[in-house]
Coordinates of C-alpha atoms in Angstrom, one line a residue:
M2 CA 0.0 0.0 0.0
T3 CA 3.0 2.2 -0.2
H4 CA 3.2 2.2 -4.0
S5 CA 5.0 4.9 -5.9
V6 CA 2.6 7.1 -7.6
R7 CA 5.4 8.8 -9.5
N8 CA 6.5 5.6 -11.1
M9 CA 3.0 4.7 -11.9
L10 CA 2.5 8.0 -13.7
Q11 CA 5.7 7.7 -15.7
S12 CA 4.9 4.2 -16.9
T13 CA 1.3 4.8 -17.9
F14 CA 1.0 4.7 -21.7
I15 CA -1.9 6.7 -23.2
F16 CA -2.8 6.8 -26.9
A17 CA -2.5 10.2 -28.6
G18 CA -5.7 12.0 -29.4
I19 CA -8.4 13.8 -27.4
F20 CA -8.3 13.3 -23.7
V21 CA -10.0 14.5 -20.5
A22 CA -7.8 16.3 -18.1
I23 CA -7.1 15.1 -14.7
I24 CA -8.5 18.0 -12.7
V25 CA -9.4 21.6 -13.3
S26 CA -7.5 22.9 -10.3
I27 CA -5.1 20.5 -8.5
F28 CA -5.4 22.4 -5.2
G29 CA -8.9 22.7 -3.9
G30 CA -10.6 23.0 -7.3
T31 CA -13.8 21.4 -8.4
V32 CA -14.5 19.3 -11.4
S33 CA -17.9 19.5 -13.2
V34 CA -19.1 18.2 -16.5
A35 CA -19.0 21.7 -18.1
Q36 CA -15.5 22.4 -16.7
A37 CA -13.8 19.2 -18.0
Q38 CA -10.6 20.2 -19.8
I39 CA -9.7 18.5 -23.0
V40 CA -6.0 17.6 -23.5
I41 CA -5.3 18.1 -27.2
D42 CA -1.7 16.9 -27.5
D43 CA 1.0 15.0 -25.7
S44 CA 2.8 18.2 -24.5
E45 CA -0.4 19.4 -22.7
L46 CA -0.9 15.9 -21.2
G47 CA 2.7 16.0 -20.0
Q48 CA 2.1 19.3 -18.3
A49 CA -1.0 17.9 -16.7
K50 CA 1.0 14.9 -15.4
Q51 CA 3.7 17.2 -14.1
K52 CA 1.1 19.2 -12.3
L53 CA -0.3 16.1 -10.7
Q54 CA 3.2 15.0 -9.8
R55 CA 3.9 18.2 -8.0
A56 CA 0.6 17.8 -6.1
V57 CA 1.7 14.2 -5.1
E58 CA 5.0 15.5 -3.7
A59 CA 3.2 18.3 -1.9
T60 CA 0.7 15.8 -0.4
K61 CA 3.5 13.5 0.7
Q62 CA 5.2 16.4 2.5
K63 CA 1.9 17.4 4.1
N64 CA 1.2 13.9 5.2
A65 CA 4.7 13.5 6.6
E66 CA 4.2 16.7 8.6
S67 CA 0.8 15.6 9.8
S68 CA 2.1 12.2 10.7
S69 CA 5.0 13.7 12.7
T70 CA 2.6 15.9 14.6
S71 CA 0.2 13.0 15.2
Q72 CA 3.0 10.8 16.5
K73 CA 4.1 13.5 19.0
T74 CA 0.5 13.9 20.2
Q75 CA 0.1 10.1 20.5
A76 CA 3.3 9.8 22.5
N77 CA 2.0 12.2 25.0
S78 CA -1.5 10.6 25.2
P79 CA -1.7 7.8 27.8
S80 CA -5.1 6.7 26.4
Q81 CA -3.8 5.8 23.0
T82 CA -3.4 2.0 22.6
P83 CA -0.8 0.4 20.3
N84 CA -3.6 -1.0 18.2
Q85 CA -5.2 2.4 17.6
N86 CA -1.8 3.9 16.8
N87 CA -1.2 1.3 14.1
Q88 CA -4.6 1.9 12.6
S89 CA -3.8 5.6 12.0
H90 CA -1.5 4.5 9.2
R91 CA -4.1 2.6 7.2
L92 CA -6.0 4.1 4.4
F93 CA -9.1 5.2 6.3
K94 CA -9.1 7.7 9.2
F95 CA -10.6 5.6 12.0
W96 CA -13.2 7.3 14.1
S97 CA -14.1 3.8 15.5
A98 CA -12.1 0.6 15.6
N99 CA -14.4 -1.6 17.5
A100 CA -14.1 -5.2 16.4
P101 CA -17.5 -7.0 15.6
A102 CA -19.0 -8.9 18.4
T103 CA -19.8 -12.0 16.3
T104 CA -18.2 -13.7 13.3
F105 CA -19.9 -14.9 10.2
T106 CA -20.0 -18.6 9.3
Y107 CA -21.5 -20.0 6.1
K108 CA -24.6 -22.1 6.7
A109 CA -24.7 -24.6 3.8
P110 CA -28.3 -25.4 2.7
S111 CA -29.7 -28.7 1.5
P112 CA -28.5 -30.0 -1.9
A113 CA -32.1 -29.5 -3.2
F114 CA -32.0 -25.8 -2.2
V115 CA -28.6 -25.3 -3.8
D116 CA -30.0 -26.5 -7.2
Y117 CA -33.2 -24.5 -6.6
F118 CA -31.4 -21.2 -5.8
Y119 CA -30.0 -20.7 -9.3
S120 CA -33.4 -20.2 -11.1
S121 CA -35.3 -18.8 -8.2
V122 CA -32.9 -16.2 -7.0
M123 CA -29.6 -15.9 -9.0
T124 CA -31.2 -15.6 -12.4
S125 CA -34.8 -14.6 -11.6
P126 CA -36.4 -11.6 -13.1
P127 CA -35.6 -8.4 -11.1
L128 CA -37.9 -7.1 -8.5
L129 CA -39.0 -3.5 -9.0
P130 CA -40.4 -1.0 -6.5
Q131 CA -44.1 -0.1 -6.4
Q132 CA -43.3 3.5 -7.3
N133 CA -41.3 2.9 -10.4
S134 CA -41.6 6.0 -12.5
T135 CA -38.6 8.0 -11.1
T136 CA -35.3 8.3 -12.9
S137 CA -33.6 10.2 -10.1
L138 CA -30.0 9.2 -9.0
H139 CA -30.6 10.0 -5.3
C140 CA -33.0 9.3 -2.5
D141 CA -35.9 11.5 -1.8
S142 CA -34.9 11.5 1.9
L143 CA -31.6 10.9 3.6
R144 CA -30.8 10.9 7.3
S145 CA -28.6 13.4 8.9
G146 CA -25.0 12.6 10.0
S147 CA -22.2 14.0 12.1
T148 CA -19.4 15.9 10.5
A149 CA -17.1 14.2 13.0
R150 CA -17.9 10.8 11.4
Y151 CA -18.6 11.5 7.8
S152 CA -16.2 12.8 5.1
T153 CA -17.3 15.5 2.6
S154 CA -15.9 16.2 -0.8
A155 CA -14.1 19.2 0.8
S156 CA -12.6 17.3 3.7
A157 CA -11.6 14.3 1.6
D158 CA -10.4 16.6 -1.2
Y159 CA -10.9 14.0 -4.0
A160 CA -9.1 16.2 -6.5
R161 CA -5.8 15.7 -4.8
P162 CA -3.9 12.4 -4.6
Y163 CA -4.1 10.2 -1.5
W164 CA -7.8 11.0 -0.8
E165 CA -7.9 7.5 0.6
D166 CA -5.8 8.7 3.5
R167 CA -8.3 11.5 4.3
V168 CA -11.7 9.7 4.2
L169 CA -13.4 8.7 7.5
G170 CA -14.4 5.1 8.2
N171 CA -13.8 1.8 9.9
A172 CA -12.1 -1.1 8.1
Q173 CA -13.1 -3.6 10.7
L174 CA -16.8 -3.0 11.0
F175 CA -18.2 -6.1 9.3
A176 CA -18.1 -9.5 11.0
I177 CA -16.9 -11.3 7.9
P178 CA -13.5 -13.1 8.2
A179 CA -11.2 -12.2 5.3
E180 CA -10.9 -15.9 4.3
Q181 CA -14.7 -16.0 3.9
G182 CA -15.1 -12.9 1.7
T183 CA -14.4 -9.3 1.2
V184 CA -16.7 -6.4 1.9
T185 CA -16.3 -2.6 1.3
A186 CA -19.1 -0.1 1.7
I187 CA -19.8 3.6 1.6
D188 CA -22.6 5.0 3.8
F189 CA -24.3 8.3 2.8
A190 CA -25.7 11.0 5.1
T191 CA -26.8 14.6 4.9
L192 CA -24.5 17.0 6.8
S193 CA -25.4 20.5 8.0
S194 CA -22.8 23.0 9.1
Q195 CA -23.2 26.8 9.4
G196 CA -26.4 26.8 7.4
Q197 CA -24.9 24.8 4.6
T198 CA -26.1 21.3 3.6
Q199 CA -23.8 18.8 1.8
L200 CA -23.4 15.1 1.2
G201 CA -21.3 13.0 3.6
F202 CA -19.6 9.6 3.2
R203 CA -18.4 7.0 5.6
Y204 CA -16.2 4.1 4.4
Y205 CA -16.5 0.6 5.9
A206 CA -14.8 -2.7 5.3
N207 CA -14.2 -6.1 6.9
S208 CA -10.4 -6.2 6.5
L209 CA -7.5 -4.6 4.8
D210 CA -8.3 -6.6 1.6
Y211 CA -10.3 -3.5 0.5
D212 CA -7.0 -2.4 -1.1
T213 CA -6.2 -5.8 -2.7
P214 CA -7.0 -6.0 -6.5
V215 CA -9.3 -8.8 -7.6
E216 CA -10.9 -9.9 -10.9
P217 CA -14.1 -8.0 -11.0
L218 CA -15.9 -10.3 -13.5
K219 CA -19.0 -8.7 -15.0
I220 CA -18.7 -5.7 -12.6
A221 CA -16.1 -4.4 -15.1
D222 CA -18.9 -4.1 -17.7
V223 CA -20.2 -1.0 -15.9
F224 CA -16.8 0.6 -16.2
A225 CA -16.6 -0.3 -19.9
I226 CA -20.0 1.3 -20.7
T227 CA -19.4 4.5 -18.8
G228 CA -15.9 4.9 -20.5
T229 CA -17.5 4.2 -23.8
L230 CA -20.2 6.9 -23.3
S231 CA -17.5 9.3 -22.2
K232 CA -15.6 8.7 -25.5
A233 CA -18.9 9.0 -27.4
R234 CA -19.5 12.4 -25.9
M235 CA -16.1 13.5 -27.1
A236 CA -17.2 12.6 -30.6
G237 CA -20.5 14.5 -30.3
A238 CA -22.7 11.5 -29.7
S239 CA -24.9 10.8 -26.7
T240 CA -26.3 7.9 -24.8
N241 CA -29.8 8.2 -26.4
S242 CA -28.5 6.9 -29.7
L243 CA -28.8 4.0 -32.1
L244 CA -25.7 2.0 -32.8
G245 CA -26.5 0.2 -35.9
D246 CA -30.1 -1.0 -35.6
Q247 CA -30.1 -1.2 -31.7
H248 CA -30.2 1.4 -28.9
V249 CA -26.9 1.8 -27.2
L250 CA -28.5 1.0 -23.8
A251 CA -30.2 -2.1 -25.3
L252 CA -26.8 -3.4 -26.2
F253 CA -25.5 -2.7 -22.7
E254 CA -28.4 -4.6 -21.2
Q255 CA -27.6 -7.6 -23.4
T256 CA -24.2 -7.8 -21.6
L257 CA -26.1 -8.2 -18.3
T258 CA -27.9 -11.3 -19.5
R259 CA -27.1 -14.4 -17.4
T260 CA -25.8 -17.6 -19.1
K261 CA -24.6 -20.8 -17.6
K262 CA -20.8 -20.9 -17.5
T263 CA -18.9 -24.0 -18.5
S264 CA -15.4 -22.7 -18.0
S265 CA -13.6 -21.1 -15.1
S266 CA -11.8 -18.6 -17.4
V267 CA -12.9 -15.0 -17.5
V268 CA -14.5 -14.2 -20.9
S269 CA -16.4 -11.0 -21.6
H270 CA -19.5 -10.6 -23.6
P271 CA -18.7 -9.7 -27.2
I272 CA -20.6 -6.5 -26.9
T273 CA -18.6 -5.5 -23.8
T274 CA -15.4 -6.2 -25.7
Y275 CA -16.7 -3.9 -28.5
F276 CA -17.4 -1.2 -25.9
A277 CA -13.9 -1.6 -24.5
D278 CA -12.5 -1.2 -28.0
I279 CA -14.3 2.1 -28.3
A280 CA -13.3 3.3 -24.8
E281 CA -9.8 2.0 -25.2
R282 CA -8.3 0.1 -22.4
D283 CA -5.6 2.6 -21.7
Y284 CA -8.2 5.3 -21.4
L285 CA -10.2 3.2 -19.0
T286 CA -7.2 2.5 -16.9
S287 CA -6.2 6.2 -16.9
L288 CA -9.6 7.0 -15.5
L289 CA -8.7 4.9 -12.5
K290 CA -5.6 6.9 -12.1
E291 CA -4.5 10.4 -13.2
R292 CA -7.6 11.3 -15.3
W293 CA -10.2 11.0 -12.6
L294 CA -10.2 8.6 -9.7
L295 CA -6.6 9.2 -8.6
A296 CA -6.5 5.7 -7.1
K297 CA -3.5 5.3 -4.7
N298 CA -2.9 1.6 -5.7
P299 CA -1.3 1.4 -9.1
Q300 CA -2.3 -2.2 -9.5
N301 CA -5.8 -1.2 -10.6
V302 CA -6.1 -1.8 -14.3
L303 CA -8.9 -2.3 -16.9
R304 CA -7.1 -3.9 -19.8
G305 CA -8.9 -7.2 -20.2
F306 CA -12.4 -7.6 -21.8
T307 CA -11.4 -10.5 -24.1
S308 CA -14.2 -12.4 -25.8
A309 CA -14.4 -15.6 -27.8
A310 CA -16.1 -14.0 -30.8
P311 CA -16.1 -10.4 -32.0
Y312 CA -19.2 -8.2 -32.2
T313 CA -19.9 -5.9 -35.1
P314 CA -23.0 -3.7 -35.3
S315 CA -24.9 -3.5 -38.5
N316 CA -23.7 0.1 -38.8
E317 CA -21.0 1.7 -36.7
S318 CA -22.4 5.2 -36.9
W319 CA -24.2 6.6 -33.8
L320 CA -27.6 8.1 -34.7
A321 CA -28.6 10.6 -32.0
L322 CA -32.3 10.2 -31.5
N323 CA -32.9 13.7 -30.2
S324 CA -31.3 15.5 -33.1
Q325 CA -31.4 12.8 -35.8
T326 CA -27.7 13.4 -36.5
L327 CA -25.0 10.8 -37.3
H328 CA -21.7 10.6 -35.4
T329 CA -18.6 8.5 -35.9
V330 CA -17.1 7.3 -32.6
P331 CA -13.7 5.9 -33.4
Y332 CA -12.5 2.7 -31.7
R333 CA -9.1 1.0 -31.5
L334 CA -8.5 -2.7 -31.4
P335 CA -6.3 -3.8 -28.4
L336 CA -2.6 -4.4 -29.1
V337 CA -1.5 -8.0 -29.7
I338 CA -0.2 -9.4 -26.4
N339 CA 3.3 -10.9 -26.4
D340 CA 3.2 -13.2 -23.3
E341 CA 7.0 -13.5 -23.4
V342 CA 7.6 -9.8 -22.7
T343 CA 4.2 -8.7 -21.1
N344 CA 3.1 -9.3 -17.6
P345 CA -0.2 -11.1 -17.9
S346 CA -1.6 -9.2 -14.9
E347 CA -1.2 -6.0 -16.8
Q348 CA -3.5 -7.3 -19.6
Q349 CA -6.4 -8.1 -17.2
N350 CA -9.1 -6.4 -15.3
R351 CA -7.9 -6.0 -11.7
L352 CA -9.7 -3.6 -9.3
T353 CA -9.6 -3.1 -5.6
P354 CA -12.9 -3.2 -3.8
L355 CA -12.3 0.4 -2.7
V356 CA -11.9 1.5 -6.3
M357 CA -15.1 -0.3 -7.3
V358 CA -17.3 1.2 -4.7
E359 CA -15.8 4.7 -5.2
W360 CA -16.4 4.5 -9.0
F361 CA -20.0 3.5 -8.4
K362 CA -20.5 6.1 -5.7
R363 CA -19.2 8.8 -8.0
L364 CA -21.6 7.7 -10.8
V365 CA -24.7 7.9 -8.5
T366 CA -23.6 11.3 -7.1
H367 CA -22.8 12.7 -10.5
D368 CA -25.4 15.4 -10.1
R369 CA -24.7 16.1 -6.5
V370 CA -20.9 16.3 -6.1
A371 CA -19.4 18.4 -8.9
Q372 CA -15.8 17.7 -7.8
T373 CA -16.1 14.0 -8.7
A374 CA -18.4 14.1 -11.7
F375 CA -17.5 11.6 -14.4
P376 CA -15.6 13.3 -17.3
R377 CA -17.8 14.4 -20.2
L378 CA -20.9 12.6 -19.1
T379 CA -24.2 14.3 -18.5
D380 CA -26.9 13.5 -15.9
S381 CA -29.0 11.8 -18.6
D382 CA -26.0 9.6 -19.6
I383 CA -25.7 8.3 -16.0
Q384 CA -29.5 7.9 -15.7
G385 CA -29.4 5.8 -18.9
V386 CA -26.9 3.4 -17.4
F387 CA -28.9 3.1 -14.2
Y388 CA -32.5 3.1 -15.6
G389 CA -32.1 2.2 -19.2
Q390 CA -34.3 3.8 -21.9
K391 CA -36.8 4.8 -19.2
A392 CA -34.4 7.8 -18.6
F393 CA -35.4 9.1 -22.1
K394 CA -38.9 7.7 -22.5
P395 CA -41.1 7.6 -19.3
I396 CA -43.1 4.5 -18.5
H397 CA -46.4 6.2 -19.1
H398 CA -45.2 7.0 -22.6
G399 CA -44.2 3.4 -23.4
G400 CA -40.8 3.3 -21.9
H401 CA -39.5 0.4 -19.8
T402 CA -37.2 -0.1 -16.9
G403 CA -33.7 -1.2 -18.0
G404 CA -30.1 -0.6 -17.1
L405 CA -28.7 -1.7 -13.8
Q406 CA -32.2 -1.5 -12.2
S407 CA -33.3 -4.3 -14.5
N408 CA -30.3 -6.6 -14.0
T409 CA -31.4 -10.2 -13.4
G410 CA -31.2 -11.8 -10.0
N411 CA -32.5 -10.9 -6.6
I412 CA -29.7 -11.8 -4.3
V413 CA -29.4 -8.2 -3.1
H414 CA -33.1 -7.8 -2.7
A415 CA -33.6 -10.9 -0.7
A416 CA -30.6 -10.1 1.6
L417 CA -31.8 -6.5 2.2
A418 CA -35.4 -7.6 3.0
E419 CA -34.1 -10.1 5.5
A420 CA -31.9 -7.5 7.2
I421 CA -34.8 -5.1 7.5
Q422 CA -37.2 -7.8 8.7
G423 CA -34.7 -9.5 11.0
A424 CA -35.8 -12.9 9.8
P425 CA -36.1 -15.0 6.6
V426 CA -38.8 -13.6 4.2
N427 CA -40.7 -15.2 1.3
R428 CA -41.6 -11.9 -0.4
P429 CA -38.7 -9.5 -0.4
K430 CA -40.6 -6.9 -2.6
T431 CA -43.4 -6.7 0.0
V432 CA -41.0 -6.0 2.8
L433 CA -39.1 -3.3 0.8
D434 CA -42.3 -1.6 -0.4
N435 CA -43.9 -1.6 3.1
N436 CA -40.8 0.0 4.7
T437 CA -40.1 2.7 2.0
R438 CA -43.6 3.6 0.8
G439 CA -42.8 1.7 -2.4
A440 CA -40.0 4.1 -3.3
W441 CA -36.9 1.9 -2.8
R442 CA -34.4 1.4 -5.5
I443 CA -31.6 -1.1 -6.1
W444 CA -29.0 -1.0 -8.8
Q445 CA -26.7 -3.9 -9.0
T446 CA -24.5 -6.2 -11.0
T447 CA -23.6 -9.7 -9.8
D448 CA -21.4 -12.5 -11.2
W449 CA -19.8 -15.7 -10.2
Q450 CA -17.2 -18.3 -11.3
A451 CA -16.1 -21.7 -10.3
D452 CA -13.0 -23.9 -10.7
L453 CA -13.5 -27.6 -10.9
Q454 CA -9.9 -28.4 -10.4
T455 CA -9.6 -26.6 -7.0
Q456 CA -13.3 -27.3 -6.1
S457 CA -13.6 -23.6 -5.3
S458 CA -15.9 -20.7 -6.4
R459 CA -16.5 -17.1 -5.8
A460 CA -19.4 -14.7 -6.3
V461 CA -19.2 -10.9 -6.4
V462 CA -21.7 -8.0 -6.4
L463 CA -21.5 -4.2 -6.7
T464 CA -24.7 -2.5 -5.7
H465 CA -26.1 0.9 -4.7
I466 CA -29.2 1.0 -2.5
C467 CA -31.7 3.8 -1.8
L468 CA -34.2 3.4 1.0
P469 CA -36.2 6.6 1.3
N470 CA -38.6 6.9 4.3
Y471 CA -36.7 4.2 6.2
Q472 CA -34.7 5.3 9.3
G473 CA -35.0 8.8 7.9
G474 CA -33.7 7.7 4.5
R475 CA -30.7 5.4 4.0
E476 CA -28.4 5.2 1.0
F477 CA -25.2 3.2 0.6
T478 CA -22.9 1.6 -2.0
V479 CA -21.6 -2.0 -1.4
F480 CA -19.1 -4.3 -2.9
A481 CA -19.0 -7.9 -1.6
E482 CA -17.2 -11.1 -2.6
A483 CA -17.9 -14.5 -1.2
K484 CA -15.3 -17.2 -1.4
Y485 CA -16.4 -20.9 -1.3
Q486 CA -14.2 -23.9 -1.0
H487 CA -15.8 -27.4 -1.1
S488 CA -14.2 -30.1 0.9
D489 CA -16.2 -33.1 -0.4
D490 CA -16.7 -34.6 -3.9
L491 CA -19.5 -32.8 -5.6
Y492 CA -19.6 -35.4 -8.3
S493 CA -20.9 -38.1 -6.0
T494 CA -23.4 -39.0 -3.4
T495 CA -23.3 -41.8 -0.9
V496 CA -25.9 -44.6 -1.2
N497 CA -25.5 -47.6 1.1
N498 CA -22.0 -46.5 2.0
I499 CA -21.0 -46.6 -1.7
K500 CA -20.2 -43.4 -3.7
V501 CA -22.3 -43.1 -6.8
Q502 CA -21.6 -40.5 -9.5
N503 CA -24.7 -38.5 -10.0
A504 CA -23.5 -35.2 -11.6
T505 CA -21.7 -34.2 -14.7
P506 CA -18.8 -31.7 -14.5
E507 CA -21.1 -29.0 -15.8
M508 CA -23.6 -29.7 -13.0
T509 CA -20.8 -29.8 -10.4
Q510 CA -19.5 -26.4 -11.6
Q511 CA -23.0 -25.0 -11.4
R512 CA -23.4 -26.2 -7.8
L513 CA -20.1 -24.7 -6.9
Q514 CA -21.3 -21.3 -8.3
N515 CA -24.6 -21.7 -6.5
H516 CA -22.9 -22.3 -3.2
A517 CA -20.8 -19.1 -3.7
A518 CA -24.0 -17.1 -4.5
I519 CA -25.8 -18.5 -1.5
K520 CA -22.9 -17.6 0.7
L521 CA -22.9 -14.1 -0.9
K522 CA -26.5 -13.6 0.0
Q523 CA -25.8 -14.6 3.6
I524 CA -22.8 -12.2 3.8
L525 CA -25.0 -9.4 2.4
T526 CA -27.7 -10.1 5.0
E527 CA -25.1 -9.7 7.7
V528 CA -23.6 -6.6 6.1
F529 CA -26.9 -4.9 5.5
G530 CA -27.9 -5.7 9.1
Q531 CA -24.8 -4.0 10.5
L532 CA -25.1 -1.0 8.2
L533 CA -28.7 -0.4 9.3
Q534 CA -27.7 -0.6 13.0
V535 CA -24.8 1.9 12.7
E536 CA -25.5 5.3 14.4
P537 CA -25.1 8.4 12.3

């Protein structure tokens, strides 16, 4: 976690062309859609990098001075324990470091339920709220919080490097052992100070693994589509466009479709690969770093998105439906990988849980926090990703819910309803409707993979949840990963003390994935329960 940002910046390769600048003002400035600076040539990009590098050095000096002062204070403070002193050097500023009272353990269900879970929960049609006409990106109500416990865009200063060192949170809140899974969350609150109201954030995790890169699976599709739309805006196109004979958002929703996997390898949907070709993998990776997110860990990369078959639209021009104008959005095929000279990890998608929740949080606060708005995108672009074509054509005019709100599967919905109810529930939608006056919203993307050779599997989810009218209004972003390791032979069952093979390898792989998804749901129930009990 002490990576060299300078070396990362010097080694980052970016294609020549039109780029979005890192920040409008490196010290205390704000970034908005209208203020996004376009870097025209390599010399301007070099100047922008040098500006960021100077900010990095200034931040290092400032942190060193703060650390020196803090250590002197701690040395004179008899109440400071060694454990608390060590925690001050982790990414989050700890306002609380209390360890959870209980520890999560996976409760394996019956084999029949494991098989049933796939169709009934993992790939079932999405549940939708009773009040389903809104396309807003924020909750109608949100509880108040304390400025001593929540970070703001000003206190975190996301426009400067090392914002991870300045946010408030607790990396040991969740009672999930690291070997069982990884959880990172951002809780939202409304903060009031001197007559001003602003949005506050509090960061939570279950371990220091929040800064360890993992394969994001289909979660990466969200980053590919937002990067693509950013590039499209540069070319004059918009989200409300036809690409060939299909709406851009309809293509995105096809990438969310669930299919049974027969291989443990990570293969993207052909449309996602096409989007990544448009966005360009170096541009996507630069968004994680100097162009936007300023992630501290240089191991975050988005250079994967390989697929078995290419996708080509019937016509590669973008037809803007509002203006009926055609736009050409250029794309670049990825460079051929030479395995002998290239580090394979540099040609993959690898993201830390903290980066995933931060990217998602910034999308949903695009119209509320100008400092972290996504480069080039408009509010309607983000609404299209979250709501689909409903963002441009209301339901009462024939539109339909799409985007991340319509993603298949109800793992998040079931877990959240059980956390609210405090007990297992058969009708999650009823519980959510009753507790939010039908105004709840869940945006999520979930995926899973299994490895027959190691008899292991994992399931991941990235979700943003809005619960207006519940506890004064709750809103939070969560990434969770469940790790499952089977100790017995899933190929066989025992009959009269004799092992009988009763499953094909494909069925065994499916059961491994199902176990990971069930474990993910149990972890989420625990996590949501703890989030809903935390005082503001």
